[in-house]
Amino acid sequence: MPSLLEAAQSQVGRKILTGVTGVLLSLFVLVHLLGNLSLFGSANAFNIYSHTLESMGVLLYIVELGLLLTFLIHIYIGIAIALRKRQARPTGYKKYQTKGEPSRQSISSRTMIYTGLILLVFIVLHVLTFKYGDAKMVTVEGTQMRDLKSLVIDTFLNPLYTFWYIACMLLLGFHLRHGVWSAFTSLTMKYKRYSMVIYTLGTIFAILIAFGFLFIPAYIYFTGGHGSLIAYAS
Ligand code: HEM
């Protein structure tokens, strides 16, 4: 069995690694979005949810390490694939054509490296803002915890953050639209006849994730943090 490093050097290994890491990261964004939607739950739901995660101790560190490794492999191989394409075709095609196989050339597929690099900047700033951000402490049912709910709401009252997030979530949608299809196609090469189905499902998934995420800053900003979907402790 080839090692991770050997797999990262070969074309087939690279496709499989981007596919596997892409599927894992898609699962992460789905779980993260579902967790974030607790902002619209009861007054303390979001803080309790984040506190429960932070209380997982060593298990959380292991999951975070796995997530970081998955991101790093995905980014390294994504950049390697883009550089190789550029070397093979320095001037670019004027027109995209295929040999008759199902082709999914689109603005999403041609901009994967750019949307990916912007999302990388987004994630670094995002983790600094929230995970390492300066949250106040709050006491909920006798337990002290970080008031991440207020930090998120205060952050999205700032128009610069809100519009940066909305733009990045649209880019995430474009990245996922091609990424999901590409990952499943790389991992299930034998099943080309399902290409159209996978592409459609990937597009639906991308739209749901992008709009789910961008709804949060947009809703907070446009309601001034006081929309009826956000409950506050009385
Ligand atoms: C409106 C959208 C989003 C909100 C409100 C949000 C909120 C948060 C919060 C509050 C944390 C800190 C959790 C804690 O310290 O317990 C966090 C962490 C994180 N978020 Fe988001 N997030 C959003 C979108 C995204 C997106 C689109 C991605 C990836 C593409 C992402 C990736 C991450 C990562 C990697 C972490 C660090 C996880 C860890 O190390 O435990 N987030 N997010």
PDB file of C-alpha atoms and ligand atoms in Angstrom:
ATOM      1  CA  MET A   1       0.000   0.000   0.000  1.00  0.00           C
ATOM      2  CA  PRO A   2       1.510   3.419  -0.940  1.00  0.00           C
ATOM      3  CA  SER A   3       2.310   5.867   1.860  1.00  0.00           C
ATOM      4  CA  LEU A   4       0.546   9.253   2.094  1.00  0.00           C
ATOM      5  CA  LEU A   5       3.627  10.959   0.604  1.00  0.00           C
ATOM      6  CA  GLU A   6       3.812   8.490  -2.311  1.00  0.00           C
ATOM      7  CA  ALA A   7       0.086   8.924  -2.969  1.00  0.00           C
ATOM      8  CA  ALA A   8       0.552  12.733  -3.021  1.00  0.00           C
ATOM      9  CA  GLN A   9       3.145  12.361  -5.835  1.00  0.00           C
ATOM     10  CA  SER A  10       1.107  10.229  -8.273  1.00  0.00           C
ATOM     11  CA  GLN A  11      -1.779  11.517 -10.434  1.00  0.00           C
ATOM     12  CA  VAL A  12      -4.245   8.830  -9.320  1.00  0.00           C
ATOM     13  CA  GLY A  13      -3.155   9.148  -5.673  1.00  0.00           C
ATOM     14  CA  ARG A  14      -3.672  12.910  -5.837  1.00  0.00           C
ATOM     15  CA  LYS A  15      -7.169  12.555  -7.273  1.00  0.00           C
ATOM     16  CA  ILE A  16      -8.119  10.078  -4.555  1.00  0.00           C
ATOM     17  CA  LEU A  17      -6.622  12.248  -1.802  1.00  0.00           C
ATOM     18  CA  THR A  18      -8.404  15.420  -2.982  1.00  0.00           C
ATOM     19  CA  GLY A  19     -11.588  13.350  -3.266  1.00  0.00           C
ATOM     20  CA  VAL A  20     -11.358  11.858   0.241  1.00  0.00           C
ATOM     21  CA  THR A  21     -10.300  15.145   1.886  1.00  0.00           C
ATOM     22  CA  GLY A  22     -12.979  17.023  -0.112  1.00  0.00           C
ATOM     23  CA  VAL A  23     -15.705  14.661   1.148  1.00  0.00           C
ATOM     24  CA  LEU A  24     -14.444  14.995   4.758  1.00  0.00           C
ATOM     25  CA  LEU A  25     -14.374  18.813   4.510  1.00  0.00           C
ATOM     26  CA  SER A  26     -17.881  18.825   2.984  1.00  0.00           C
ATOM     27  CA  LEU A  27     -19.093  16.774   5.956  1.00  0.00           C
ATOM     28  CA  PHE A  28     -17.365  19.239   8.285  1.00  0.00           C
ATOM     29  CA  VAL A  29     -19.092  22.274   6.711  1.00  0.00           C
ATOM     30  CA  LEU A  30     -22.453  20.482   6.885  1.00  0.00           C
ATOM     31  CA  VAL A  31     -22.035  19.643  10.604  1.00  0.00           C
ATOM     32  CA  HIS A  32     -20.660  23.157  11.306  1.00  0.00           C
ATOM     33  CA  LEU A  33     -23.665  24.761   9.580  1.00  0.00           C
ATOM     34  CA  LEU A  34     -26.154  22.604  11.523  1.00  0.00           C
ATOM     35  CA  GLY A  35     -24.380  23.556  14.773  1.00  0.00           C
ATOM     36  CA  ASN A  36     -24.374  27.253  13.832  1.00  0.00           C
ATOM     37  CA  LEU A  37     -28.106  27.193  13.202  1.00  0.00           C
ATOM     38  CA  SER A  38     -28.517  26.788  16.990  1.00  0.00           C
ATOM     39  CA  LEU A  39     -27.994  30.584  16.976  1.00  0.00           C
ATOM     40  CA  PHE A  40     -31.689  30.625  16.077  1.00  0.00           C
ATOM     41  CA  GLY A  41     -32.608  28.237  18.880  1.00  0.00           C
ATOM     42  CA  SER A  42     -33.301  29.079  22.532  1.00  0.00           C
ATOM     43  CA  ALA A  43     -31.451  32.009  24.177  1.00  0.00           C
ATOM     44  CA  ASN A  44     -28.511  29.880  25.366  1.00  0.00           C
ATOM     45  CA  ALA A  45     -28.541  27.076  22.764  1.00  0.00           C
ATOM     46  CA  PHE A  46     -25.544  28.336  20.766  1.00  0.00           C
ATOM     47  CA  ASN A  47     -23.340  28.976  23.814  1.00  0.00           C
ATOM     48  CA  ILE A  48     -24.232  25.602  25.339  1.00  0.00           C
ATOM     49  CA  TYR A  49     -23.500  23.883  22.013  1.00  0.00           C
ATOM     50  CA  SER A  50     -20.055  25.560  21.684  1.00  0.00           C
ATOM     51  CA  HIS A  51     -19.284  24.944  25.342  1.00  0.00           C
ATOM     52  CA  THR A  52     -20.158  21.250  24.974  1.00  0.00           C
ATOM     53  CA  LEU A  53     -17.691  21.011  22.071  1.00  0.00           C
ATOM     54  CA  GLU A  54     -14.975  22.881  24.008  1.00  0.00           C
ATOM     55  CA  SER A  55     -15.520  20.556  26.995  1.00  0.00           C
ATOM     56  CA  MET A  56     -14.645  17.474  24.945  1.00  0.00           C
ATOM     57  CA  GLY A  57     -10.980  17.964  25.957  1.00  0.00           C
ATOM     58  CA  VAL A  58      -8.521  15.555  24.310  1.00  0.00           C
ATOM     59  CA  LEU A  59     -11.160  14.242  21.908  1.00  0.00           C
ATOM     60  CA  LEU A  60     -11.655  17.772  20.538  1.00  0.00           C
ATOM     61  CA  TYR A  61      -7.868  18.187  20.055  1.00  0.00           C
ATOM     62  CA  ILE A  62      -7.770  14.911  18.107  1.00  0.00           C
ATOM     63  CA  VAL A  63     -10.698  15.982  15.893  1.00  0.00           C
ATOM     64  CA  GLU A  64      -9.104  19.445  15.361  1.00  0.00           C
ATOM     65  CA  LEU A  65      -5.770  17.870  14.442  1.00  0.00           C
ATOM     66  CA  GLY A  66      -7.520  15.569  11.960  1.00  0.00           C
ATOM     67  CA  LEU A  67      -9.368  18.569  10.511  1.00  0.00           C
ATOM     68  CA  LEU A  68      -6.161  20.596  10.183  1.00  0.00           C
ATOM     69  CA  LEU A  69      -4.377  17.674   8.481  1.00  0.00           C
ATOM     70  CA  THR A  70      -7.327  17.218   6.110  1.00  0.00           C
ATOM     71  CA  PHE A  71      -7.258  20.952   5.206  1.00  0.00           C
ATOM     72  CA  LEU A  72      -3.457  20.895   4.682  1.00  0.00           C
ATOM     73  CA  ILE A  73      -3.531  17.823   2.394  1.00  0.00           C
ATOM     74  CA  HIS A  74      -6.455  19.287   0.433  1.00  0.00           C
ATOM     75  CA  ILE A  75      -4.702  22.651  -0.007  1.00  0.00           C
ATOM     76  CA  TYR A  76      -1.286  21.131  -0.876  1.00  0.00           C
ATOM     77  CA  ILE A  77      -2.729  18.839  -3.538  1.00  0.00           C
ATOM     78  CA  GLY A  78      -5.108  21.519  -4.854  1.00  0.00           C
ATOM     79  CA  ILE A  79      -2.153  23.868  -5.432  1.00  0.00           C
ATOM     80  CA  ALA A  80      -0.032  21.045  -6.946  1.00  0.00           C
ATOM     81  CA  ILE A  81      -2.823  20.148  -9.415  1.00  0.00           C
ATOM     82  CA  ALA A  82      -3.294  23.824 -10.403  1.00  0.00           C
ATOM     83  CA  LEU A  83       0.468  24.327 -10.939  1.00  0.00           C
ATOM     84  CA  ARG A  84       0.707  21.156 -13.026  1.00  0.00           C
ATOM     85  CA  LYS A  85      -2.231  22.254 -15.217  1.00  0.00           C
ATOM     86  CA  ARG A  86      -0.578  25.641 -15.698  1.00  0.00           C
ATOM     87  CA  GLN A  87       2.753  24.040 -16.709  1.00  0.00           C
ATOM     88  CA  ALA A  88       1.003  21.710 -19.159  1.00  0.00           C
ATOM     89  CA  ARG A  89      -1.068  24.514 -20.706  1.00  0.00           C
ATOM     90  CA  PRO A  90       0.652  27.886 -20.017  1.00  0.00           C
ATOM     91  CA  THR A  91      -1.560  29.958 -22.373  1.00  0.00           C
ATOM     92  CA  GLY A  92      -4.931  28.325 -21.615  1.00  0.00           C
ATOM     93  CA  TYR A  93      -7.610  27.170 -24.007  1.00  0.00           C
ATOM     94  CA  LYS A  94      -9.814  29.672 -25.788  1.00  0.00           C
ATOM     95  CA  LYS A  95     -12.623  27.099 -25.920  1.00  0.00           C
ATOM     96  CA  TYR A  96     -13.169  24.095 -23.613  1.00  0.00           C
ATOM     97  CA  GLN A  97     -13.905  20.826 -25.426  1.00  0.00           C
ATOM     98  CA  THR A  98     -14.113  17.140 -24.438  1.00  0.00           C
ATOM     99  CA  LYS A  99     -13.778  13.811 -26.228  1.00  0.00           C
ATOM    100  CA  GLY A 100     -17.466  13.097 -25.707  1.00  0.00           C
ATOM    101  CA  GLU A 101     -17.263  12.125 -22.011  1.00  0.00           C
ATOM    102  CA  PRO A 102     -19.505  13.979 -19.598  1.00  0.00           C
ATOM    103  CA  SER A 103     -17.721  17.286 -19.033  1.00  0.00           C
ATOM    104  CA  ARG A 104     -18.516  19.596 -16.134  1.00  0.00           C
ATOM    105  CA  GLN A 105     -16.438  22.560 -17.253  1.00  0.00           C
ATOM    106  CA  SER A 106     -17.982  25.640 -15.719  1.00  0.00           C
ATOM    107  CA  ILE A 107     -16.985  28.844 -13.998  1.00  0.00           C
ATOM    108  CA  SER A 108     -16.864  26.756 -10.771  1.00  0.00           C
ATOM    109  CA  SER A 109     -14.384  24.213 -12.163  1.00  0.00           C
ATOM    110  CA  ARG A 110     -12.099  26.791 -13.801  1.00  0.00           C
ATOM    111  CA  THR A 111     -11.835  28.912 -10.663  1.00  0.00           C
ATOM    112  CA  MET A 112     -11.250  26.150  -8.069  1.00  0.00           C
ATOM    113  CA  ILE A 113      -7.735  27.347  -7.204  1.00  0.00           C
ATOM    114  CA  TYR A 114      -8.837  31.002  -6.784  1.00  0.00           C
ATOM    115  CA  THR A 115     -11.976  30.250  -4.751  1.00  0.00           C
ATOM    116  CA  GLY A 116      -9.901  27.768  -2.717  1.00  0.00           C
ATOM    117  CA  LEU A 117      -7.165  30.331  -1.935  1.00  0.00           C
ATOM    118  CA  ILE A 118      -9.698  33.014  -0.930  1.00  0.00           C
ATOM    119  CA  LEU A 119     -11.434  30.454   1.312  1.00  0.00           C
ATOM    120  CA  LEU A 120      -8.066  29.684   2.900  1.00  0.00           C
ATOM    121  CA  VAL A 121      -7.687  33.385   3.839  1.00  0.00           C
ATOM    122  CA  PHE A 122     -11.301  33.342   5.038  1.00  0.00           C
ATOM    123  CA  ILE A 123     -10.767  30.319   7.313  1.00  0.00           C
ATOM    124  CA  VAL A 124      -7.596  31.740   8.930  1.00  0.00           C
ATOM    125  CA  LEU A 125      -9.340  35.086   9.679  1.00  0.00           C
ATOM    126  CA  HIS A 126     -12.503  33.259  10.751  1.00  0.00           C
ATOM    127  CA  VAL A 127     -10.758  31.028  13.292  1.00  0.00           C
ATOM    128  CA  LEU A 128      -8.872  34.070  14.665  1.00  0.00           C
ATOM    129  CA  THR A 129     -12.159  36.012  14.976  1.00  0.00           C
ATOM    130  CA  PHE A 130     -14.233  33.335  16.698  1.00  0.00           C
ATOM    131  CA  LYS A 131     -12.155  30.501  18.099  1.00  0.00           C
ATOM    132  CA  TYR A 132      -9.429  32.818  19.409  1.00  0.00           C
ATOM    133  CA  GLY A 133     -11.642  35.942  19.544  1.00  0.00           C
ATOM    134  CA  ASP A 134     -12.127  37.991  22.648  1.00  0.00           C
ATOM    135  CA  ALA A 135     -15.480  36.656  23.887  1.00  0.00           C
ATOM    136  CA  LYS A 136     -16.983  37.795  27.204  1.00  0.00           C
ATOM    137  CA  MET A 137     -17.811  35.141  29.779  1.00  0.00           C
ATOM    138  CA  VAL A 138     -21.400  34.284  30.639  1.00  0.00           C
ATOM    139  CA  THR A 139     -22.933  32.026  33.286  1.00  0.00           C
ATOM    140  CA  VAL A 140     -25.567  29.600  32.020  1.00  0.00           C
ATOM    141  CA  GLU A 141     -27.286  27.289  34.495  1.00  0.00           C
ATOM    142  CA  GLY A 142     -24.406  27.761  36.938  1.00  0.00           C
ATOM    143  CA  THR A 143     -21.667  27.034  34.342  1.00  0.00           C
ATOM    144  CA  GLN A 144     -19.220  29.703  33.131  1.00  0.00           C
ATOM    145  CA  MET A 145     -18.708  29.701  29.366  1.00  0.00           C
ATOM    146  CA  ARG A 146     -17.568  31.919  26.478  1.00  0.00           C
ATOM    147  CA  ASP A 147     -20.384  34.126  25.177  1.00  0.00           C
ATOM    148  CA  LEU A 148     -19.785  33.203  21.554  1.00  0.00           C
ATOM    149  CA  LYS A 149     -23.350  34.116  20.639  1.00  0.00           C
ATOM    150  CA  SER A 150     -22.733  37.793  21.497  1.00  0.00           C
ATOM    151  CA  LEU A 151     -19.359  37.687  19.737  1.00  0.00           C
ATOM    152  CA  VAL A 152     -20.970  36.345  16.543  1.00  0.00           C
ATOM    153  CA  ILE A 153     -23.822  38.897  16.704  1.00  0.00           C
ATOM    154  CA  ASP A 154     -21.487  41.850  17.431  1.00  0.00           C
ATOM    155  CA  THR A 155     -19.187  40.741  14.600  1.00  0.00           C
ATOM    156  CA  PHE A 156     -22.012  40.646  12.065  1.00  0.00           C
ATOM    157  CA  LEU A 157     -23.303  44.065  13.042  1.00  0.00           C
ATOM    158  CA  ASN A 158     -20.161  45.321  11.311  1.00  0.00           C
ATOM    159  CA  PRO A 159     -20.931  45.765   7.570  1.00  0.00           C
ATOM    160  CA  LEU A 160     -17.361  44.938   6.518  1.00  0.00           C
ATOM    161  CA  TYR A 161     -17.429  41.523   8.183  1.00  0.00           C
ATOM    162  CA  THR A 162     -20.937  40.819   6.946  1.00  0.00           C
ATOM    163  CA  PHE A 163     -20.227  41.571   3.290  1.00  0.00           C
ATOM    164  CA  TRP A 164     -16.872  39.737   3.411  1.00  0.00           C
ATOM    165  CA  TYR A 165     -18.693  36.686   4.830  1.00  0.00           C
ATOM    166  CA  ILE A 166     -21.495  36.859   2.273  1.00  0.00           C
ATOM    167  CA  ALA A 167     -18.965  37.111  -0.590  1.00  0.00           C
ATOM    168  CA  CYS A 168     -16.919  34.204   0.826  1.00  0.00           C
ATOM    169  CA  MET A 169     -20.018  32.028   1.278  1.00  0.00           C
ATOM    170  CA  LEU A 170     -20.925  32.572  -2.390  1.00  0.00           C
ATOM    171  CA  LEU A 171     -17.381  31.504  -3.319  1.00  0.00           C
ATOM    172  CA  LEU A 172     -17.754  28.480  -1.016  1.00  0.00           C
ATOM    173  CA  GLY A 173     -20.894  27.585  -2.982  1.00  0.00           C
ATOM    174  CA  PHE A 174     -18.968  27.750  -6.301  1.00  0.00           C
ATOM    175  CA  HIS A 175     -16.087  25.716  -4.818  1.00  0.00           C
ATOM    176  CA  LEU A 176     -18.429  23.027  -3.476  1.00  0.00           C
ATOM    177  CA  ARG A 177     -20.495  22.873  -6.658  1.00  0.00           C
ATOM    178  CA  HIS A 178     -17.571  21.560  -8.694  1.00  0.00           C
ATOM    179  CA  GLY A 179     -15.726  19.999  -5.721  1.00  0.00           C
ATOM    180  CA  VAL A 180     -18.478  17.580  -4.698  1.00  0.00           C
ATOM    181  CA  TRP A 181     -18.925  16.346  -8.269  1.00  0.00           C
ATOM    182  CA  SER A 182     -15.175  16.053  -8.818  1.00  0.00           C
ATOM    183  CA  ALA A 183     -14.625  14.198  -5.513  1.00  0.00           C
ATOM    184  CA  PHE A 184     -17.339  11.632  -6.182  1.00  0.00           C
ATOM    185  CA  THR A 185     -16.235  11.175  -9.792  1.00  0.00           C
ATOM    186  CA  SER A 186     -12.611  10.561  -8.698  1.00  0.00           C
ATOM    187  CA  LEU A 187     -13.697   8.084  -6.052  1.00  0.00           C
ATOM    188  CA  THR A 188     -16.255   6.207  -8.165  1.00  0.00           C
ATOM    189  CA  MET A 189     -14.666   6.275 -11.633  1.00  0.00           C
ATOM    190  CA  LYS A 190     -16.562   3.159 -12.707  1.00  0.00           C
ATOM    191  CA  TYR A 191     -19.961   4.809 -12.375  1.00  0.00           C
ATOM    192  CA  LYS A 192     -19.795   7.469 -15.108  1.00  0.00           C
ATOM    193  CA  ARG A 193     -23.492   7.002 -15.914  1.00  0.00           C
ATOM    194  CA  TYR A 194     -24.376   8.619 -12.576  1.00  0.00           C
ATOM    195  CA  SER A 195     -22.385  11.733 -13.458  1.00  0.00           C
ATOM    196  CA  MET A 196     -25.466  13.898 -14.088  1.00  0.00           C
ATOM    197  CA  VAL A 197     -27.122  12.781 -10.825  1.00  0.00           C
ATOM    198  CA  ILE A 198     -23.953  13.484  -8.805  1.00  0.00           C
ATOM    199  CA  TYR A 199     -23.557  16.880 -10.474  1.00  0.00           C
ATOM    200  CA  THR A 200     -27.152  17.840  -9.683  1.00  0.00           C
ATOM    201  CA  LEU A 201     -26.885  16.634  -6.063  1.00  0.00           C
ATOM    202  CA  GLY A 202     -23.543  18.470  -5.693  1.00  0.00           C
ATOM    203  CA  THR A 203     -25.139  21.675  -6.991  1.00  0.00           C
ATOM    204  CA  ILE A 204     -28.098  21.357  -4.576  1.00  0.00           C
ATOM    205  CA  PHE A 205     -25.704  20.655  -1.666  1.00  0.00           C
ATOM    206  CA  ALA A 206     -23.552  23.686  -2.605  1.00  0.00           C
ATOM    207  CA  ILE A 207     -26.580  26.004  -2.796  1.00  0.00           C
ATOM    208  CA  LEU A 208     -27.956  24.803   0.570  1.00  0.00           C
ATOM    209  CA  ILE A 209     -24.586  25.181   2.320  1.00  0.00           C
ATOM    210  CA  ALA A 210     -23.807  28.609   0.814  1.00  0.00           C
ATOM    211  CA  PHE A 211     -27.265  30.041   1.567  1.00  0.00           C
ATOM    212  CA  GLY A 212     -27.418  28.396   5.000  1.00  0.00           C
ATOM    213  CA  PHE A 213     -24.136  30.051   5.989  1.00  0.00           C
ATOM    214  CA  LEU A 214     -24.742  33.430   4.384  1.00  0.00           C
ATOM    215  CA  PHE A 215     -28.212  33.671   5.932  1.00  0.00           C
ATOM    216  CA  ILE A 216     -26.566  33.996   9.394  1.00  0.00           C
ATOM    217  CA  PRO A 217     -24.540  37.222   8.848  1.00  0.00           C
ATOM    218  CA  ALA A 218     -27.185  38.656   6.492  1.00  0.00           C
ATOM    219  CA  TYR A 219     -30.010  38.075   8.997  1.00  0.00           C
ATOM    220  CA  ILE A 220     -28.045  39.494  11.925  1.00  0.00           C
ATOM    221  CA  TYR A 221     -26.881  42.545   9.969  1.00  0.00           C
ATOM    222  CA  PHE A 222     -30.202  43.430   8.364  1.00  0.00           C
ATOM    223  CA  THR A 223     -32.214  42.978  11.594  1.00  0.00           C
ATOM    224  CA  GLY A 224     -29.617  44.757  13.751  1.00  0.00           C
ATOM    225  CA  GLY A 225     -29.327  41.528  15.799  1.00  0.00           C
ATOM    226  CA  HIS A 226     -32.937  41.850  16.982  1.00  0.00           C
ATOM    227  CA  GLY A 227     -34.894  39.783  14.458  1.00  0.00           C
ATOM    228  CA  SER A 228     -37.608  37.508  15.844  1.00  0.00           C
ATOM    229  CA  LEU A 229     -35.477  34.413  15.064  1.00  0.00           C
ATOM    230  CA  ILE A 230     -32.896  35.391  17.696  1.00  0.00           C
ATOM    231  CA  ALA A 231     -33.855  34.773  21.315  1.00  0.00           C
ATOM    232  CA  TYR A 232     -32.193  36.598  24.224  1.00  0.00           C
ATOM    233  CA  ALA A 233     -32.160  35.567  27.907  1.00  0.00           C
ATOM    234  CA  SER A 234     -34.629  37.748  29.826  1.00  0.00           C
TER     235      SER A 234
HETATM  236  C1  HEM B   1     -21.906  32.403   9.195  1.00  0.00           C
HETATM  237  C2  HEM B   1     -21.020  31.485   9.103  1.00  0.00           C
HETATM  238  C3  HEM B   1     -20.212  30.933  10.252  1.00  0.00           C
HETATM  239  C4  HEM B   1     -20.316  31.140  11.619  1.00  0.00           C
HETATM  240  C5  HEM B   1     -21.314  31.993  12.382  1.00  0.00           C
HETATM  241  C6  HEM B   1     -19.267  30.361  12.242  1.00  0.00           C
HETATM  242  C7  HEM B   1     -19.008  30.316  13.606  1.00  0.00           C
HETATM  243  C8  HEM B   1     -17.914  29.729  14.195  1.00  0.00           C
HETATM  244  C9  HEM B   1     -17.568  29.802  15.595  1.00  0.00           C
HETATM  245  C10 HEM B   1     -18.378  30.534  16.668  1.00  0.00           C
HETATM  246  C11 HEM B   1     -16.420  29.105  15.782  1.00  0.00           C
HETATM  247  C12 HEM B   1     -15.644  28.905  17.135  1.00  0.00           C
HETATM  248  C13 HEM B   1     -16.135  27.655  17.812  1.00  0.00           C
HETATM  249  C14 HEM B   1     -15.485  27.461  19.188  1.00  0.00           C
HETATM  250  O1  HEM B   1     -14.475  28.098  19.494  1.00  0.00           O
HETATM  251  O2  HEM B   1     -16.032  26.626  19.936  1.00  0.00           O
HETATM  252  C15 HEM B   1     -16.026  28.572  14.500  1.00  0.00           C
HETATM  253  C16 HEM B   1     -14.909  27.782  14.272  1.00  0.00           C
HETATM  254  C17 HEM B   1     -14.520  27.316  13.040  1.00  0.00           C
HETATM  255  N1  HEM B   1     -15.162  27.524  11.836  1.00  0.00           N
HETATM  256 FE1  HEM B   1     -16.870  28.583  11.552  1.00  0.00          FE
HETATM  257  N2  HEM B   1     -18.572  29.689  11.262  1.00  0.00           N
HETATM  258  C18 HEM B   1     -19.109  30.016  10.023  1.00  0.00           C
HETATM  259  C19 HEM B   1     -18.697  29.567   8.767  1.00  0.00           C
HETATM  260  C20 HEM B   1     -17.620  28.735   8.554  1.00  0.00           C
HETATM  261  C21 HEM B   1     -17.221  28.197   7.271  1.00  0.00           C
HETATM  262  C22 HEM B   1     -17.949  28.468   5.963  1.00  0.00           C
HETATM  263  C23 HEM B   1     -16.104  27.426   7.479  1.00  0.00           C
HETATM  264  C24 HEM B   1     -15.276  26.650   6.504  1.00  0.00           C
HETATM  265  C25 HEM B   1     -15.305  26.799   5.196  1.00  0.00           C
HETATM  266  C26 HEM B   1     -15.804  27.479   8.889  1.00  0.00           C
HETATM  267  C27 HEM B   1     -14.736  26.847   9.478  1.00  0.00           C
HETATM  268  C28 HEM B   1     -14.432  26.887  10.839  1.00  0.00           C
HETATM  269  C29 HEM B   1     -13.300  26.211  11.430  1.00  0.00           C
HETATM  270  C30 HEM B   1     -12.247  25.377  10.692  1.00  0.00           C
HETATM  271  C31 HEM B   1     -13.345  26.481  12.814  1.00  0.00           C
HETATM  272  C32 HEM B   1     -12.372  25.994  13.897  1.00  0.00           C
HETATM  273  C33 HEM B   1     -12.912  24.683  14.442  1.00  0.00           C
HETATM  274  C34 HEM B   1     -12.064  24.193  15.624  1.00  0.00           C
HETATM  275  O3  HEM B   1     -10.843  24.258  15.529  1.00  0.00           O
HETATM  276  O4  HEM B   1     -12.648  23.732  16.607  1.00  0.00           O
HETATM  277  N3  HEM B   1     -16.740  28.266   9.520  1.00  0.00           N
HETATM  278  N4  HEM B   1     -16.940  28.967  13.547  1.00  0.00           N
END
